[in-house]
Amino acid sequence: MNLDFEKNMPEIEAKIAELTKQKTTDPNAKVEDQLTDLQKQLESLKKEVYSSLTPWQTVQVARHPNRPLLRDYIAGICGEFIELHGDRYFGDDQGIIGGFATIEDRHVMIIGHQKGKTLEENVKTNFGMATPDGYRKALRLMKLAEKFKIPIVSFIDTPGAYPGADAEARGQAEAIARNLTEMSQIEVPIIVIVTGEGGSGGALGIGVGDVILMLSNSVYSVISPEGCASILWRDGSKAPEAAEALKVTADSLSKLGIIDEIIPEPLGGAHRDYEGTLRVVKQALLKHLNILRRVSERKLVERRFEKYCRIGRFKRR
Amino acid sequence: MGWFRKKEKPPEVVVAKEDLWTICPSCKAHVYKDEWDKNFCVCPQCNFHDKITFQERLDILIDPGTFREINEEVTTADPLEFKDDKGSYAEKAESTKAKTNMKEAVVTGRGKIHGIRVVISVMDFRFLGGSLASGTGEKILLASEYALRHAYPYIVVSASGGARMHEGIISLMQMAKTCAGIARLKKGGIPYISILTDPTTGGVSASFATMGDINIAEPKALIGFAGRRVIEETIKQKLPDDFQTAEYVLEHGFIDQIVNRKEMKNFLYKVLRYWKAK
Ligand SMILES: [Zn+2]
């Protein structure tokens, strides 16, 4: 998928790939100068485009189909991953997955939304839109982490909770509410990281934690910009305006005090550089795992409650 | 998030013929306004429970003269400096306050139900669709903390379309904030009763409203997470008429009982008697 604001970046990248290939097959090919030139062009273009993304452009990047997904993060960051299935009530949602995992020498419980890269995968995972079964599976795994006394790392990347008739019938609202309630009292550290789309209640349903991190091009919002535009502007095409007004970017949310840290993506976005992205995510997770391991169980819950108590801007008069 | 109707109108109580008649929004029956009001805004023909104000709700549920409001001074700020093409949130909030004589979409306080002390939060749909935002979340949480401190049962009457978009992510976070308060009540052994009225949807249904130790709904109330239109677009099917009604969520196991408005106070009293009963 090409983003129009990336201008001719994809073409330059294609040309670089072609010349690089030429170089490897034919060591005598005189492509060195051209390559250096193209790489310079690409770098300056990346800088130009990615240092001044509008909120709506950031939404496009956050939704980019080539962005690393949860299974990419697990494969790149975790030494081991033991997937655990099922909510023990109804089924095994694929929109939220989880299991035991190691990050370096740390043992953790990973939960998170799983989108798909292909249509087939997206059918299976519902485009990362979890059903109540997914939220209940996540809660089961969090309770398990609490019992095993290991920290929880929650990866957020969803357009929202699945809006289906069956999801309503099985209590989408109750499942999310239950998670919000229980997560506030879980006696192990919870690190939340928004890697792509933080879509409303569907994101928050596994998003209550001690520290909330966001990748620099991810977004987090109470409603999709399109949804907001169609309600308040009565025109879905005003999504760019709504994205601006809703303050959905990591930068805005950091200024509002909602998130604790922005993890800078490599220039040009996570979809261009998996290795670089995984490296910074791993570093950030290890850092916060180490900070939070020193906090007592009681203090953790107390501090988490206070953290959420503080969120809100109102007047008294 | 979740649930907003396009072109949401305030309760469609159309008054005709010199204010003598009320037309039921559900079955369109013509009812004498006097009779309608005496019947707690419930249609005598079809038992539709129309939206009522926080004051009417308190009058119905709380013993006369016992209600003491708490945190009444909490009111909206404009954290995002939100504007759409019709104007700013700040202006919209001010005109709503003037129109409703409320400062936020919920009124909280303590009072008695047939002599039993309770803490109660009552949402009012007239105030920006009863939407959950900073001030609402703060009041609902402070009320639950008040209940915890004094060991009084906590009752919340919900009437809300969901989170308030104009405060963006801060509104979303009120879901977590209010639920954190409910979790402390559960831990502290304090009863929490949730009353879901028309409508209870989106971010409110996905937070404190469905977390009652006992969940009660009014007849025919709209209760659900996602909007009907969004679901129909997603599954490309027409949904049955009773989808997301109180009767539907009762059948699916998410509420304990559907209780008529005029019996609600007695029902609450009967249930509360069981707390620490011999
Ligand atoms: Zn009627």
XYZ file of C-alpha atoms and ligand atoms in Angstrom:
596
model
C 0.000 0.000 0.000
C 1.307 3.432 -0.927
C 0.631 6.534 1.108
C 0.283 9.571 -1.121
C 2.124 11.844 1.295
C 5.186 9.600 1.048
C 5.578 11.090 -2.449
C 7.999 9.072 -4.580
C 9.603 7.249 -1.639
C 8.343 3.812 -2.744
C 9.748 4.376 -6.268
C 13.152 5.394 -4.905
C 13.141 2.390 -2.599
C 12.285 0.108 -5.506
C 15.109 1.595 -7.565
C 17.570 1.149 -4.688
C 16.520 -2.461 -4.303
C 16.941 -3.035 -8.024
C 20.429 -1.483 -8.129
C 21.500 -3.356 -5.013
C 20.430 -6.586 -6.626
C 22.275 -5.651 -9.805
C 25.377 -4.999 -7.739
C 25.297 -8.419 -6.115
C 24.790 -10.286 -9.387
C 27.321 -8.205 -11.283
C 30.192 -6.903 -9.109
C 31.455 -4.811 -12.035
C 28.240 -2.833 -12.434
C 28.889 0.860 -11.955
C 25.949 1.667 -9.717
C 27.762 2.895 -6.612
C 27.370 6.630 -7.287
C 23.772 6.282 -8.318
C 23.029 4.263 -5.187
C 24.621 6.801 -2.866
C 22.684 9.536 -4.566
C 19.373 7.698 -4.287
C 19.997 6.840 -0.654
C 20.659 10.511 0.089
C 17.458 11.463 -1.704
C 15.520 8.873 0.276
C 16.916 9.992 3.598
C 16.081 13.636 3.024
C 12.639 12.711 1.758
C 11.993 10.570 4.839
C 13.078 13.425 7.041
C 10.929 15.911 5.144
C 7.802 13.742 5.187
C 8.073 12.049 8.561
C 9.103 15.021 10.664
C 5.869 16.819 9.886
C 3.079 14.268 9.569
C -0.378 15.653 10.142
C -2.572 13.742 12.613
C -4.534 12.228 9.732
C -1.329 11.131 7.989
C -0.191 9.576 11.264
C -3.463 7.623 11.349
C -2.602 6.268 7.879
C 0.861 5.233 9.038
C -0.533 3.651 12.218
C -2.881 1.557 10.064
C -0.260 0.661 7.454
C -0.675 -3.016 6.557
C 3.099 -3.561 6.531
C 3.585 -2.391 10.108
C 4.943 -5.060 12.432
C 2.116 -7.035 14.045
C 2.087 -8.749 17.419
C 3.443 -12.032 16.069
C 6.324 -10.100 14.454
C 7.139 -8.485 17.796
C 6.983 -11.827 19.562
C 9.193 -13.494 16.951
C 11.754 -10.702 17.110
C 11.773 -9.859 20.799
C 10.986 -13.056 22.680
C 13.373 -15.942 23.158
C 10.431 -18.217 23.813
C 6.685 -17.985 23.339
C 4.230 -20.534 24.649
C 0.843 -19.612 23.247
C -2.127 -20.223 25.500
C -5.544 -20.552 23.937
C -9.156 -20.080 24.841
C -11.379 -18.198 27.248
C -12.743 -21.355 28.938
C -16.295 -20.167 28.258
C -16.958 -20.131 24.575
C -14.006 -20.124 22.221
C -10.556 -19.032 21.189
C -10.664 -15.611 19.584
C -7.791 -14.916 17.199
C -8.161 -11.131 17.456
C -6.433 -11.284 20.824
C -3.659 -13.776 21.435
C -1.337 -14.380 24.354
C 0.948 -16.642 26.281
C 4.082 -17.067 28.345
C 7.154 -15.453 26.856
C 10.731 -14.528 27.669
C 12.390 -11.214 26.870
C 16.115 -11.671 27.495
C 16.133 -13.205 30.977
C 12.699 -11.900 31.984
C 9.630 -14.123 32.077
C 6.417 -12.343 31.171
C 2.837 -12.874 30.030
C 2.233 -11.326 26.648
C -1.278 -10.458 25.516
C -2.330 -8.314 22.600
C -4.369 -7.698 19.505
C -3.406 -9.601 16.414
C -4.260 -8.155 13.013
C -3.543 -9.969 9.760
C -1.295 -9.197 6.809
C -3.267 -11.133 4.231
C -6.994 -11.216 3.647
C -7.024 -14.789 4.907
C -5.295 -13.790 8.133
C -7.613 -10.844 8.524
C -10.659 -13.046 8.191
C -9.250 -15.240 10.946
C -8.338 -12.358 13.252
C -11.295 -10.137 12.362
C -8.804 -7.374 11.425
C -7.716 -7.304 15.043
C -11.227 -6.582 16.285
C -11.638 -8.809 19.319
C -14.834 -10.528 20.399
C -15.865 -10.920 24.050
C -14.047 -14.274 23.924
C -10.822 -12.413 23.202
C -11.231 -10.058 26.162
C -12.113 -12.980 28.425
C -9.105 -14.956 27.195
C -6.909 -11.939 27.922
C -8.320 -11.656 31.436
C -7.751 -15.348 32.061
C -4.116 -14.969 31.031
C -3.672 -11.870 33.179
C -5.036 -13.724 36.192
C -2.630 -16.534 35.385
C 0.250 -14.044 35.291
C -0.861 -12.763 38.681
C -0.820 -16.284 40.078
C 2.627 -16.954 38.598
C 3.796 -13.517 39.778
C 5.152 -12.459 36.416
C 4.601 -9.086 34.708
C 2.111 -8.548 31.889
C 2.971 -6.864 28.606
C -0.075 -5.822 26.586
C 0.246 -4.893 22.900
C -2.520 -2.645 21.548
C -3.326 -2.580 17.842
C -7.009 -2.637 16.932
C -9.579 -0.601 15.020
C -11.962 -1.334 17.916
C -13.916 -4.142 19.532
C -15.778 -6.293 17.020
C -19.209 -4.792 16.286
C -21.105 -7.978 15.521
C -24.457 -9.352 16.587
C -22.845 -12.414 18.183
C -20.367 -10.203 20.045
C -23.294 -8.233 21.494
C -25.140 -11.414 22.387
C -22.161 -12.711 24.342
C -21.671 -9.399 26.134
C -19.026 -7.272 24.447
C -19.800 -4.455 26.878
C -19.574 -6.703 29.939
C -16.343 -8.322 28.765
C -14.588 -4.987 28.329
C -16.003 -3.568 31.564
C -14.888 -6.674 33.451
C -11.333 -6.263 32.163
C -11.197 -2.586 33.129
C -12.411 -3.459 36.601
C -10.121 -6.448 37.147
C -7.031 -4.873 35.575
C -7.152 -2.055 38.103
C -6.482 -4.608 40.862
C -4.051 -7.072 39.256
C -1.084 -7.449 41.583
C 1.676 -7.722 38.984
C 3.114 -4.971 36.766
C 1.214 -4.228 33.553
C 3.086 -2.540 30.721
C 0.867 -1.360 27.878
C 2.304 -0.507 24.491
C 0.282 0.950 21.630
C 2.004 -0.217 18.458
C -0.536 0.792 15.821
C -4.176 1.698 16.223
C -5.551 2.294 19.690
C -9.206 1.973 18.777
C -11.461 3.112 21.589
C -12.939 0.665 24.127
C -11.561 -2.220 22.122
C -8.063 -0.955 22.887
C -8.698 0.051 26.475
C -10.195 -3.386 27.170
C -6.632 -4.704 27.485
C -5.064 -1.281 28.032
C -5.176 -0.503 31.751
C -1.658 -0.503 33.136
C 1.131 0.946 35.233
C 2.943 2.450 32.298
C 1.484 3.297 28.893
C 3.914 3.457 25.972
C 3.218 4.474 22.384
C 5.233 4.054 19.225
C 5.765 7.490 17.709
C 3.487 6.891 14.699
C 0.749 5.059 16.551
C -2.582 6.638 17.459
C -5.071 6.214 20.292
C -8.579 7.617 20.232
C -12.009 7.529 21.829
C -13.573 7.050 18.388
C -12.202 6.628 14.873
C -11.717 9.957 13.082
C -14.156 8.740 10.419
C -16.782 7.907 13.038
C -16.341 11.218 14.801
C -16.515 13.135 11.520
C -19.703 11.408 10.450
C -21.363 12.265 13.760
C -20.104 15.764 14.576
C -19.372 16.992 11.051
C -22.140 14.840 9.550
C -19.582 13.974 6.879
C -17.165 11.051 7.098
C -14.793 12.726 4.665
C -13.961 15.304 7.339
C -11.898 12.624 9.115
C -8.679 14.679 8.782
C -10.332 17.527 10.712
C -11.651 15.099 13.314
C -8.223 13.450 13.678
C -6.778 16.887 14.403
C -9.506 17.823 16.899
C -9.450 14.485 18.744
C -5.706 14.747 19.512
C -4.909 11.170 18.592
C -1.142 11.225 18.131
C 1.476 10.030 20.608
C 2.779 13.580 20.859
C -0.610 15.056 21.783
C -1.391 12.257 24.217
C 1.952 12.685 25.909
C 1.279 16.407 26.316
C -2.142 15.593 27.759
C -0.433 13.318 30.295
C -2.311 10.204 29.141
C 0.739 8.214 28.093
C 4.069 7.874 29.857
C 6.578 7.509 27.065
C 6.886 7.753 23.307
C 9.068 5.122 21.654
C 10.611 6.745 18.574
C 10.232 4.690 15.412
C 13.031 4.612 12.863
C 12.779 7.466 10.369
C 10.245 6.569 7.700
C 8.054 4.566 10.065
C 7.930 1.082 11.561
C 6.674 -0.401 8.278
C 10.077 0.391 6.696
C 12.356 -0.985 9.393
C 11.252 -3.974 11.444
C 14.664 -4.565 12.965
C 15.029 -0.989 14.151
C 11.483 -0.934 15.514
C 11.778 -4.221 17.364
C 15.061 -3.081 18.905
C 13.601 0.114 20.409
C 10.485 -1.692 21.606
C 12.566 -4.368 23.311
C 14.760 -1.757 24.988
C 11.738 0.144 26.272
C 10.071 -3.012 27.605
C 13.226 -4.147 29.409
C 13.679 -0.712 30.906
C 10.170 -0.598 32.335
C 10.216 -4.233 33.444
C 13.281 -3.376 35.486
C 11.767 -0.251 36.982
C 8.501 -1.985 37.899
C 10.069 -5.125 39.388
C 11.173 -3.011 42.346
C 7.631 -1.945 43.259
C 5.722 -3.999 45.838
C 2.388 -5.591 44.904
C 0.424 -3.324 47.207
C 2.181 -0.211 45.971
C 1.583 -1.201 42.362
C -2.183 -1.399 42.767
C -2.265 1.748 44.857
C -0.239 3.704 42.308
C -2.281 2.366 39.399
C -5.474 3.553 41.079
C -3.976 6.976 41.691
C -2.758 7.149 38.100
C -6.313 6.719 36.782
C -7.792 8.969 39.468
C -5.674 11.804 38.126
C -6.944 11.485 34.555
C -9.530 14.149 33.809
C -9.697 17.889 33.342
C -12.661 19.623 34.874
C -13.446 22.730 36.848
C -14.922 23.220 40.269
C -17.149 26.234 40.542
C -16.881 5.673 20.777
C -19.480 3.044 20.233
C -22.897 4.346 20.224
C -24.222 7.510 18.786
C -27.266 7.916 16.691
C -26.995 10.193 13.728
C -29.167 13.230 14.258
C -29.902 12.259 17.802
C -32.949 14.157 18.951
C -33.826 14.863 22.542
C -36.624 12.693 23.926
C -39.360 13.014 21.364
C -42.093 14.146 23.630
C -44.134 16.090 21.170
C -46.703 18.191 22.898
C -49.743 19.021 20.869
C -53.128 20.677 21.349
C -52.457 23.245 24.010
C -50.047 20.977 25.896
C -52.848 18.563 26.730
C -51.437 15.510 25.012
C -48.200 13.610 25.036
C -47.484 11.316 22.103
C -45.622 8.169 23.142
C -42.267 8.048 21.323
C -42.578 4.282 21.052
C -46.181 3.411 20.123
C -47.367 6.941 19.177
C -50.367 6.662 21.462
C -51.914 9.986 22.533
C -51.859 10.216 26.297
C -53.125 13.028 28.499
C -50.072 14.913 29.656
C -51.332 14.769 33.216
C -51.716 11.038 33.052
C -48.273 10.677 31.404
C -46.604 12.676 34.160
C -48.482 10.917 36.945
C -47.361 7.625 35.424
C -43.661 8.662 35.762
C -43.387 9.294 32.007
C -44.226 5.674 31.278
C -46.645 4.982 28.447
C -49.861 3.439 29.818
C -50.424 1.779 26.427
C -47.077 0.086 25.701
C -45.095 0.488 28.955
C -42.303 2.374 27.204
C -40.175 4.076 29.860
C -39.316 7.503 28.523
C -36.222 9.416 29.602
C -36.632 11.470 32.772
C -34.546 14.159 34.451
C -32.203 13.486 37.363
C -34.622 15.355 39.630
C -37.558 13.199 38.606
C -35.398 10.111 39.137
C -34.345 11.219 42.613
C -37.957 12.014 43.494
C -38.944 8.504 42.485
C -36.112 6.667 44.254
C -35.040 8.669 47.289
C -37.003 9.441 50.461
C -38.269 13.040 50.407
C -35.901 15.509 52.013
C -33.025 13.053 52.451
C -30.937 13.757 49.351
C -27.678 15.639 49.907
C -25.708 16.369 46.768
C -21.922 15.912 46.811
C -19.338 17.382 44.450
C -22.041 19.528 42.851
C -19.460 22.126 41.810
C -17.669 19.775 39.349
C -18.218 21.031 35.821
C -16.739 20.783 32.321
C -13.415 22.182 31.207
C -12.271 21.977 27.592
C -9.021 19.991 27.716
C -8.710 19.540 23.938
C -10.036 22.982 22.979
C -12.302 20.958 20.751
C -14.031 22.522 17.770
C -16.133 21.071 14.992
C -17.701 22.916 12.087
C -20.654 23.974 14.222
C -18.601 25.567 16.956
C -16.612 24.851 20.068
C -17.205 22.332 22.819
C -16.849 25.140 25.349
C -19.818 27.012 23.848
C -21.863 23.856 23.496
C -21.212 22.920 27.127
C -22.159 26.397 28.352
C -25.458 26.429 26.467
C -26.231 22.913 27.757
C -25.551 24.050 31.314
C -27.869 27.026 30.879
C -30.603 24.888 29.336
C -30.481 22.032 31.863
C -29.375 23.940 34.945
C -26.853 21.124 35.442
C -23.069 21.341 35.590
C -22.321 17.839 34.345
C -24.204 14.848 32.960
C -24.462 13.177 36.355
C -25.707 14.228 39.781
C -24.247 12.446 42.812
C -25.089 12.390 46.479
C -26.334 10.451 49.434
C -29.890 9.805 50.526
C -32.226 7.189 51.891
C -34.351 4.474 50.325
C -37.135 3.659 52.781
C -34.694 4.600 55.504
C -31.651 2.722 54.151
C -28.707 5.034 53.556
C -27.255 4.868 50.047
C -24.926 6.799 47.776
C -26.435 7.409 44.343
C -25.279 8.728 40.982
C -27.952 9.650 38.448
C -27.086 10.364 34.825
C -29.242 12.768 32.833
C -29.527 12.281 29.087
C -30.385 15.953 28.520
C -26.799 16.908 29.306
C -24.921 16.108 26.065
C -26.597 12.729 25.787
C -25.537 11.734 29.281
C -22.033 11.369 27.913
C -19.106 10.176 30.020
C -16.263 12.698 30.250
C -13.837 14.138 32.824
C -16.385 15.691 35.150
C -18.814 12.772 34.910
C -16.078 10.235 35.563
C -14.713 12.212 38.474
C -18.136 12.480 40.137
C -18.988 8.821 39.644
C -15.613 7.803 41.094
C -15.805 10.224 44.031
C -19.280 8.937 44.835
C -18.059 5.331 44.878
C -15.185 6.385 47.147
C -17.700 8.119 49.398
C -19.744 4.925 49.542
C -16.612 2.929 50.354
C -15.560 5.311 53.124
C -18.966 5.354 54.779
C -19.865 1.743 53.943
C -23.118 2.730 52.209
C -24.409 0.763 49.227
C -23.731 2.465 45.893
C -26.366 2.886 43.184
C -25.771 4.253 39.695
C -28.600 5.057 37.305
C -27.190 5.140 33.775
C -28.642 6.994 30.792
C -25.921 7.600 28.279
C -24.887 7.280 24.665
C -21.300 6.599 25.710
C -18.052 8.516 25.974
C -18.031 12.241 25.119
C -16.035 12.726 21.934
C -15.254 16.361 22.703
C -12.848 15.348 25.454
C -11.254 12.674 23.279
C -9.074 10.064 24.940
C -9.673 11.636 28.352
C -13.308 10.553 28.072
C -12.237 7.036 27.117
C -10.014 6.856 30.190
C -12.987 7.644 32.436
C -14.155 4.111 31.704
C -11.044 2.777 33.419
C -11.265 5.370 36.167
C -14.870 4.616 37.127
C -14.239 0.849 36.954
C -11.231 1.225 39.246
C -13.655 2.703 41.787
C -16.103 -0.171 41.318
C -13.256 -2.658 41.827
C -12.522 -1.054 45.202
C -16.165 -1.434 46.234
C -16.044 -5.108 45.332
C -12.854 -5.525 47.354
C -14.359 -3.580 50.243
C -17.543 -5.647 50.290
C -19.807 -2.712 49.487
C -22.893 -3.529 47.394
C -23.067 -1.856 44.013
C -26.367 -1.793 42.129
C -26.491 -0.621 38.527
C -29.745 0.550 36.974
C -29.640 0.683 33.183
C -32.185 2.992 31.569
C -32.834 4.060 27.996
C -30.217 4.307 26.526
C -27.140 2.715 28.105
C -24.650 2.154 25.331
C -21.017 2.511 24.216
C -18.448 3.452 26.811
C -20.944 3.509 29.664
C -22.271 0.019 28.999
C -18.633 -1.093 28.614
C -17.692 0.232 32.032
C -19.503 0.764 35.340
C -23.059 0.194 34.046
C -22.638 -3.546 33.458
C -20.507 -4.126 36.565
C -23.237 -4.108 39.200
C -23.418 -6.851 41.785
C -26.999 -6.537 40.690
C -27.866 -5.098 37.273
C -31.425 -3.869 36.795
C -32.958 -2.479 33.617
C -36.094 -0.554 32.839
C -38.452 -2.186 30.317
C -37.523 -1.797 26.650
C -34.401 0.249 27.429
C -31.773 0.259 24.696
C -28.708 -1.505 26.130
C -25.665 -2.465 24.075
C -22.114 -1.730 23.080
C -21.903 -0.995 19.352
C -24.534 0.942 17.417
C -27.175 -0.943 15.484
C -26.226 0.729 12.195
C -22.531 -0.139 12.608
C -23.376 -3.766 13.375
C -25.749 -4.021 10.420
C -23.047 -2.624 8.145
C -20.494 -5.068 9.562
C -22.545 -8.249 9.338
C -24.581 -7.102 6.328
C -27.794 -8.266 7.922
C -30.845 -6.608 9.325
C -31.095 -6.977 13.098
C -34.331 -8.009 14.825
C -36.385 -5.294 16.520
C -35.710 -6.574 20.025
C -31.913 -6.541 19.501
C -30.117 -4.676 22.315
C -33.262 -4.172 24.376
C -33.505 -4.765 28.118
C -35.442 -7.926 27.332
C -32.647 -9.090 25.002
C -29.841 -8.553 27.530
C -31.936 -10.250 30.240
C -32.333 -13.262 27.975
C -28.566 -13.270 27.332
C -27.706 -13.237 31.001
C -26.367 -9.738 31.600
C -28.996 -8.298 33.913
C -30.801 -9.687 36.921
C -34.284 -8.274 36.391
C -36.343 -5.823 34.416
C -38.193 -3.642 36.863
C -40.919 -1.099 36.198
C -40.084 2.458 37.182
C -42.856 2.715 39.748
C -41.666 -0.490 41.440
C -37.966 0.378 41.310
C -37.673 1.954 44.745
C -39.354 -0.949 46.477
C -37.235 -3.391 44.511
C -34.045 -1.627 45.610
C -35.244 -1.636 49.193
C -36.091 -5.327 49.090
C -32.670 -6.213 47.702
C -30.714 -3.930 50.024
C -32.344 -5.557 53.070
C -30.349 -8.682 52.257
C -27.029 -6.960 52.829
C -25.697 -8.205 56.148
C -29.120 -9.571 57.022
C -29.433 -12.105 59.765
Zn -46.430 3.784 24.126
